[in-house]
Short mmCIF file of N, CA and C in Angstrom, two decimals:
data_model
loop_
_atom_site.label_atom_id
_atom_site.label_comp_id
_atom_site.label_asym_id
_atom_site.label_seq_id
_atom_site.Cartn_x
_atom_site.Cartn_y
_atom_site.Cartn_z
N UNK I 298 -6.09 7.18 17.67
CA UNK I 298 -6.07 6.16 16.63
C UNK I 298 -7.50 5.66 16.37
N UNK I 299 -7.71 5.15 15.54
CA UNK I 299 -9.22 4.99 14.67
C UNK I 299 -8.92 3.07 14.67
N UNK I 300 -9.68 2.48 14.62
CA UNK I 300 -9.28 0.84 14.83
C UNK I 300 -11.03 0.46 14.25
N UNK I 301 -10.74 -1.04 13.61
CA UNK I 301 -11.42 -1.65 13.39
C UNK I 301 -11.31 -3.25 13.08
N UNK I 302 -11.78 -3.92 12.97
CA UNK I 302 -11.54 -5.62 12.51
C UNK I 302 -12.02 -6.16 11.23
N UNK I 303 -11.35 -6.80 10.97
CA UNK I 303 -11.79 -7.62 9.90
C UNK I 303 -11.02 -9.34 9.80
N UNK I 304 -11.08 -9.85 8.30
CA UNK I 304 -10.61 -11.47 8.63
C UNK I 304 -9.53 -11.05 7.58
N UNK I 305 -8.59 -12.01 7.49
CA UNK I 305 -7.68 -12.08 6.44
C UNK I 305 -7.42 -13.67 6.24
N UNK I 306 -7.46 -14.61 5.69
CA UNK I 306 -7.09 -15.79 5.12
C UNK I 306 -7.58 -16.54 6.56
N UNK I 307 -8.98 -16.17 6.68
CA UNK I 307 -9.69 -17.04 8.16
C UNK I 307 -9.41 -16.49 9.12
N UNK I 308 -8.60 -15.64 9.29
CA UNK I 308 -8.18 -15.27 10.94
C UNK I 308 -8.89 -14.04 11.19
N UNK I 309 -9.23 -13.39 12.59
CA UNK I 309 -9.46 -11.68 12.46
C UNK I 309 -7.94 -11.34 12.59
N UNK I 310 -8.31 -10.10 12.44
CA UNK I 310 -7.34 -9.17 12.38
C UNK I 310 -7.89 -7.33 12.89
N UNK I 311 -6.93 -7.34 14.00
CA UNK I 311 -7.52 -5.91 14.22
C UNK I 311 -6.67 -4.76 13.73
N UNK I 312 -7.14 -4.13 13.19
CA UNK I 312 -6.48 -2.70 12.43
C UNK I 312 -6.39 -1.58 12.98
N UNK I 313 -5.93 -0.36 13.27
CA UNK I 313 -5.24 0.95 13.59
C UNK I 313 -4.67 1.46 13.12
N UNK I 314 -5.38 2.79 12.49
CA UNK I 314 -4.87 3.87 11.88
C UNK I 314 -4.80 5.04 12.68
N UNK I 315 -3.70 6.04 12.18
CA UNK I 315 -3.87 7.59 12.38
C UNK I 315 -4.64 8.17 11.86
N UNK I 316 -5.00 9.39 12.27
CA UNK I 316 -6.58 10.76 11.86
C UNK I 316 -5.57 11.19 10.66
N UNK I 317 -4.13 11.62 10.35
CA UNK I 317 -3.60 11.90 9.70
C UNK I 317 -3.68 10.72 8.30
N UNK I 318 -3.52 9.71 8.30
CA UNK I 318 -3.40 8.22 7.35
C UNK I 318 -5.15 8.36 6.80
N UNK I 319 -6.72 8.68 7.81
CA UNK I 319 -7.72 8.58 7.82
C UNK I 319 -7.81 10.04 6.50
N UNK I 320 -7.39 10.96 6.62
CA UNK I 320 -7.77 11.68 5.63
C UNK I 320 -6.96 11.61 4.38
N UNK I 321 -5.90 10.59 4.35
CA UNK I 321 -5.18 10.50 2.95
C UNK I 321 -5.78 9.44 2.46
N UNK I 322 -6.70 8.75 2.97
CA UNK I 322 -6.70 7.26 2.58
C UNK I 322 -8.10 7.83 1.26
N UNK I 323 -7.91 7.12 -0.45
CA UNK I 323 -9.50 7.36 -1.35
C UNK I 323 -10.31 6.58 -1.09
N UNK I 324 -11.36 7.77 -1.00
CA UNK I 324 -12.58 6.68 -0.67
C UNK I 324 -13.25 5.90 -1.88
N UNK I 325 -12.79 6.24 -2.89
CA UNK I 325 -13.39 5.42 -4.06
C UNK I 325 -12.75 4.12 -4.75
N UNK I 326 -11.43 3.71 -3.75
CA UNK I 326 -10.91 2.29 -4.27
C UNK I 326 -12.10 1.25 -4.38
N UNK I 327 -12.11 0.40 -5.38
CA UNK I 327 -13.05 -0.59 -5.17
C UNK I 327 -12.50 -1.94 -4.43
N UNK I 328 -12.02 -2.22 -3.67
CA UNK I 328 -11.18 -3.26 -2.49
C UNK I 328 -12.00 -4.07 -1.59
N UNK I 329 -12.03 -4.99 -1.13
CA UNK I 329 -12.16 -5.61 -0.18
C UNK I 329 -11.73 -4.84 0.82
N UNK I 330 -12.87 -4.02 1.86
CA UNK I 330 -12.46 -3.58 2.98
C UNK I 330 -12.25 -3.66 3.98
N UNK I 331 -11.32 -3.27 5.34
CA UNK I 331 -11.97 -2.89 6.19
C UNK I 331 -12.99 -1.81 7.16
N UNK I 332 -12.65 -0.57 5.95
CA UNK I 332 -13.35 0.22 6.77
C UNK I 332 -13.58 0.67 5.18
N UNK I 333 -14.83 1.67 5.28
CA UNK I 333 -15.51 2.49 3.79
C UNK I 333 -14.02 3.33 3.47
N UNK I 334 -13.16 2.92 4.08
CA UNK I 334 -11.68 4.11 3.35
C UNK I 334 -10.82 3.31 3.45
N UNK I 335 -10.60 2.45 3.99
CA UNK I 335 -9.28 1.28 3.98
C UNK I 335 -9.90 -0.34 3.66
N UNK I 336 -8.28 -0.68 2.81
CA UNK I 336 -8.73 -1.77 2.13
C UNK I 336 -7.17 -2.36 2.52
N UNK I 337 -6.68 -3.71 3.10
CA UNK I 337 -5.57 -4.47 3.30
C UNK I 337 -5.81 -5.37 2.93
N UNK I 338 -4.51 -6.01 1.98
CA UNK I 338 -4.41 -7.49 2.01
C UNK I 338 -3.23 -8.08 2.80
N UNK I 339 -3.27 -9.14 2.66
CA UNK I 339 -2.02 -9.95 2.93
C UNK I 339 -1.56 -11.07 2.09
N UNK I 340 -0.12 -10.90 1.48
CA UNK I 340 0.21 -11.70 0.53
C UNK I 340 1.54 -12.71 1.45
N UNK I 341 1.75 -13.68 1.85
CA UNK I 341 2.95 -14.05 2.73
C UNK I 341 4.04 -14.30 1.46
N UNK I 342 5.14 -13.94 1.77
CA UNK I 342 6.48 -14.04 0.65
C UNK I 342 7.47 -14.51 1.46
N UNK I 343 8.79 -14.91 0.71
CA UNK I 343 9.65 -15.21 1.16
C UNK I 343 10.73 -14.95 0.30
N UNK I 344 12.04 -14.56 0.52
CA UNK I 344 13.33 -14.19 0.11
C UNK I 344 13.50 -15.33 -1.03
N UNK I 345 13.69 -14.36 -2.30
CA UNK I 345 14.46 -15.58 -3.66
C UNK I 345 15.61 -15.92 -3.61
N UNK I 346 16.17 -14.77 -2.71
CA UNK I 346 17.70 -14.84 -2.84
C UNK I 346 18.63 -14.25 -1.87
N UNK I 347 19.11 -14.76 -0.09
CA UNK I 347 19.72 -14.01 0.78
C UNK I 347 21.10 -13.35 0.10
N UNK I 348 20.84 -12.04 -0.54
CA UNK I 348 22.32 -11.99 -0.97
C UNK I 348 22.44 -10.13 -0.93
N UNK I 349 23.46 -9.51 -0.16
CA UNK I 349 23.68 -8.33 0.28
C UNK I 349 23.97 -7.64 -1.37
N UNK I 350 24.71 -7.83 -2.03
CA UNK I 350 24.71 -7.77 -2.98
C UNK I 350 23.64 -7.44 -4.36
N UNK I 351 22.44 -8.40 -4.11
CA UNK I 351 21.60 -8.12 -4.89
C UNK I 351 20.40 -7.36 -4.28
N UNK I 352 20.52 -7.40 -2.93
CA UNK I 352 19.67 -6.35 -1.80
C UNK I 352 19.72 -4.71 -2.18
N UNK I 353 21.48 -4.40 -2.53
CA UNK I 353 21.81 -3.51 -2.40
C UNK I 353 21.58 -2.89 -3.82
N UNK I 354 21.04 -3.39 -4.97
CA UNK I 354 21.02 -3.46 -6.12
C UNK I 354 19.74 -3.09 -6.74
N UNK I 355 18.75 -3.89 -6.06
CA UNK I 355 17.78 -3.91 -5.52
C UNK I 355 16.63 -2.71 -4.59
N UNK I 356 17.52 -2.67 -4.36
CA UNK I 356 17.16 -1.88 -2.62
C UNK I 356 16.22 -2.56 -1.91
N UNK I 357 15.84 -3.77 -2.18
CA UNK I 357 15.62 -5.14 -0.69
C UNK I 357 15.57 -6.07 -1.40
N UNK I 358 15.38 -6.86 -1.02
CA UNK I 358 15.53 -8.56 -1.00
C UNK I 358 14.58 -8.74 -2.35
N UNK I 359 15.03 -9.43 -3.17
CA UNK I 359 13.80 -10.15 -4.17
C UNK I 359 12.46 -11.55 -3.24
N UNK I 360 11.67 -11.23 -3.93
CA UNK I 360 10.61 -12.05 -3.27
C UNK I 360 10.04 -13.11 -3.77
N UNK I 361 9.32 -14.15 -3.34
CA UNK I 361 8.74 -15.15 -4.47
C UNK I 361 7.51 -15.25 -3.11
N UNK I 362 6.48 -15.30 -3.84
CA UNK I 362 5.18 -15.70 -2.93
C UNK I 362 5.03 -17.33 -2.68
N UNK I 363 4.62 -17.26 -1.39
CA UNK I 363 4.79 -18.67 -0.52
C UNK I 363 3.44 -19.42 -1.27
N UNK I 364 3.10 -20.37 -2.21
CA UNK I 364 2.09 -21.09 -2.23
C UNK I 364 1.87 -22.07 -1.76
N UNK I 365 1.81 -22.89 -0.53
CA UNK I 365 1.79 -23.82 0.13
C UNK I 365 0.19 -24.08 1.10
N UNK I 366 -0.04 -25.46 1.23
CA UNK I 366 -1.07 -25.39 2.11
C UNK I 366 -1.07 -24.77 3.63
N UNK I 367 0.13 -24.65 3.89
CA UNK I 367 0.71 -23.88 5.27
C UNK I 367 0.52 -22.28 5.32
N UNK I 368 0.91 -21.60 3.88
CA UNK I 368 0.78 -20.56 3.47
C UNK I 368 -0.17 -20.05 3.84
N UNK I 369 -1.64 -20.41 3.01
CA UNK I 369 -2.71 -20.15 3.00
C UNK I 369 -3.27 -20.18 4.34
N UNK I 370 -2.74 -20.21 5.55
CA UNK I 370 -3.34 -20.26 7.02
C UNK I 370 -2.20 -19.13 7.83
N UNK I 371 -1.58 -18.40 6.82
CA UNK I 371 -0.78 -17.41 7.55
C UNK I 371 -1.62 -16.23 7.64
N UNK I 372 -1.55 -15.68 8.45
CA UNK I 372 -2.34 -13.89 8.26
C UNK I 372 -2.21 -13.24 9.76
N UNK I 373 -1.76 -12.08 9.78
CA UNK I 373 -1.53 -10.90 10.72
C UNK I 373 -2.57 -10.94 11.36
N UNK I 374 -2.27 -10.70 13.08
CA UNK I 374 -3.26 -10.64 14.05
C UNK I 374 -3.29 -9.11 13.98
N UNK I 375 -2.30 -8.30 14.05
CA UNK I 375 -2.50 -7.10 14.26
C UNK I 375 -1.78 -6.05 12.85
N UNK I 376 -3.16 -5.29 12.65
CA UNK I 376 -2.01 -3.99 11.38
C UNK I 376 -2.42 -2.71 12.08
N UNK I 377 -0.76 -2.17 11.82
CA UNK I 377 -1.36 -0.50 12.22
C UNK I 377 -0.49 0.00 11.04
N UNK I 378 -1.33 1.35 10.87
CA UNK I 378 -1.17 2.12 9.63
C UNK I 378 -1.14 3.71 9.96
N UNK I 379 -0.57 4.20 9.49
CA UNK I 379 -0.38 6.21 9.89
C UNK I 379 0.31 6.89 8.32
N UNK I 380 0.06 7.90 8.42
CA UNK I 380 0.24 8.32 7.40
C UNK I 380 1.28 10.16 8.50
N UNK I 381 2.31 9.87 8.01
CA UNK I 381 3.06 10.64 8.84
C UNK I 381 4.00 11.24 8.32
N UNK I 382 4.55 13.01 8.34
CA UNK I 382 5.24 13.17 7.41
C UNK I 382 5.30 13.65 6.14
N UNK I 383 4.24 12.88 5.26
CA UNK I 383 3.99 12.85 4.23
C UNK I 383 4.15 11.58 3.52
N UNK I 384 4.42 10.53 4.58
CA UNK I 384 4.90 9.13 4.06
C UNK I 384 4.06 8.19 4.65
N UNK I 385 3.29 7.06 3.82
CA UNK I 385 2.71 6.45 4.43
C UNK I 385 3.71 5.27 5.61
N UNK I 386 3.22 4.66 6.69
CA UNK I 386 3.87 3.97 7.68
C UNK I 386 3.37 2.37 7.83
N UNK I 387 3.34 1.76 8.50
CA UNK I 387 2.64 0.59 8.68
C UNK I 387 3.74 -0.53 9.06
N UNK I 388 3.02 -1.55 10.26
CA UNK I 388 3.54 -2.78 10.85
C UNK I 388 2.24 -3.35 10.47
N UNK I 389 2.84 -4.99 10.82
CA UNK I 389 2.01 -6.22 11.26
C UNK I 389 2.71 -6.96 12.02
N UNK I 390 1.25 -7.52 13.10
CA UNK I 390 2.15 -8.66 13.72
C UNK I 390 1.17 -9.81 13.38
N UNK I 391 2.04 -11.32 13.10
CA UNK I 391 1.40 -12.26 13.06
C UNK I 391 1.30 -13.09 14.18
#
């Protein structure tokens, strides 16, 4: 795995990718990076609507972005990313 750090909304954050994810990733996005080939944000959201029904309709949950002064101090301690398959992958933990 390939790892590096960066901040997200004040906090660090350490990152980990696969050699596989490292050669899919363009190097010519213009992004806020962490590395000259990867670029993450973090947006915190929350469910518009708990309803199985419109999930399934859907195929997940509708979202509405959290704007709150609480919000703005959320951000992932840890991201890992792989590109596996042929499908990109990825967690966070906050």
């Amino acid at each position: 795995m390939i790892s590096n750090t960066g901040q997200i909304n004040g906090r660090d954050v350490s990152v980990e990718w696969g050699r596989s994810a490292e050669h899919e990733m363009a190097p010519d996005r213009n992004l806020i990076s962490v590395s000259d080939k990867l670029a993450i944000f973090f947006r915190p959201v929350t469910s518009a609507a708990c309803s199985f029904e419109i999930a399934d309709r859907l195929g997940r949950q509708p979202e509405i972005k959290l704007e709150t002064p609480q919000s703005k101090r959320i951000g992932p301690r840890f991201v890992s990313i792989d590109y596996v398959r042929g499908q990109w992958r990825g967690n966070f933990w906050i």
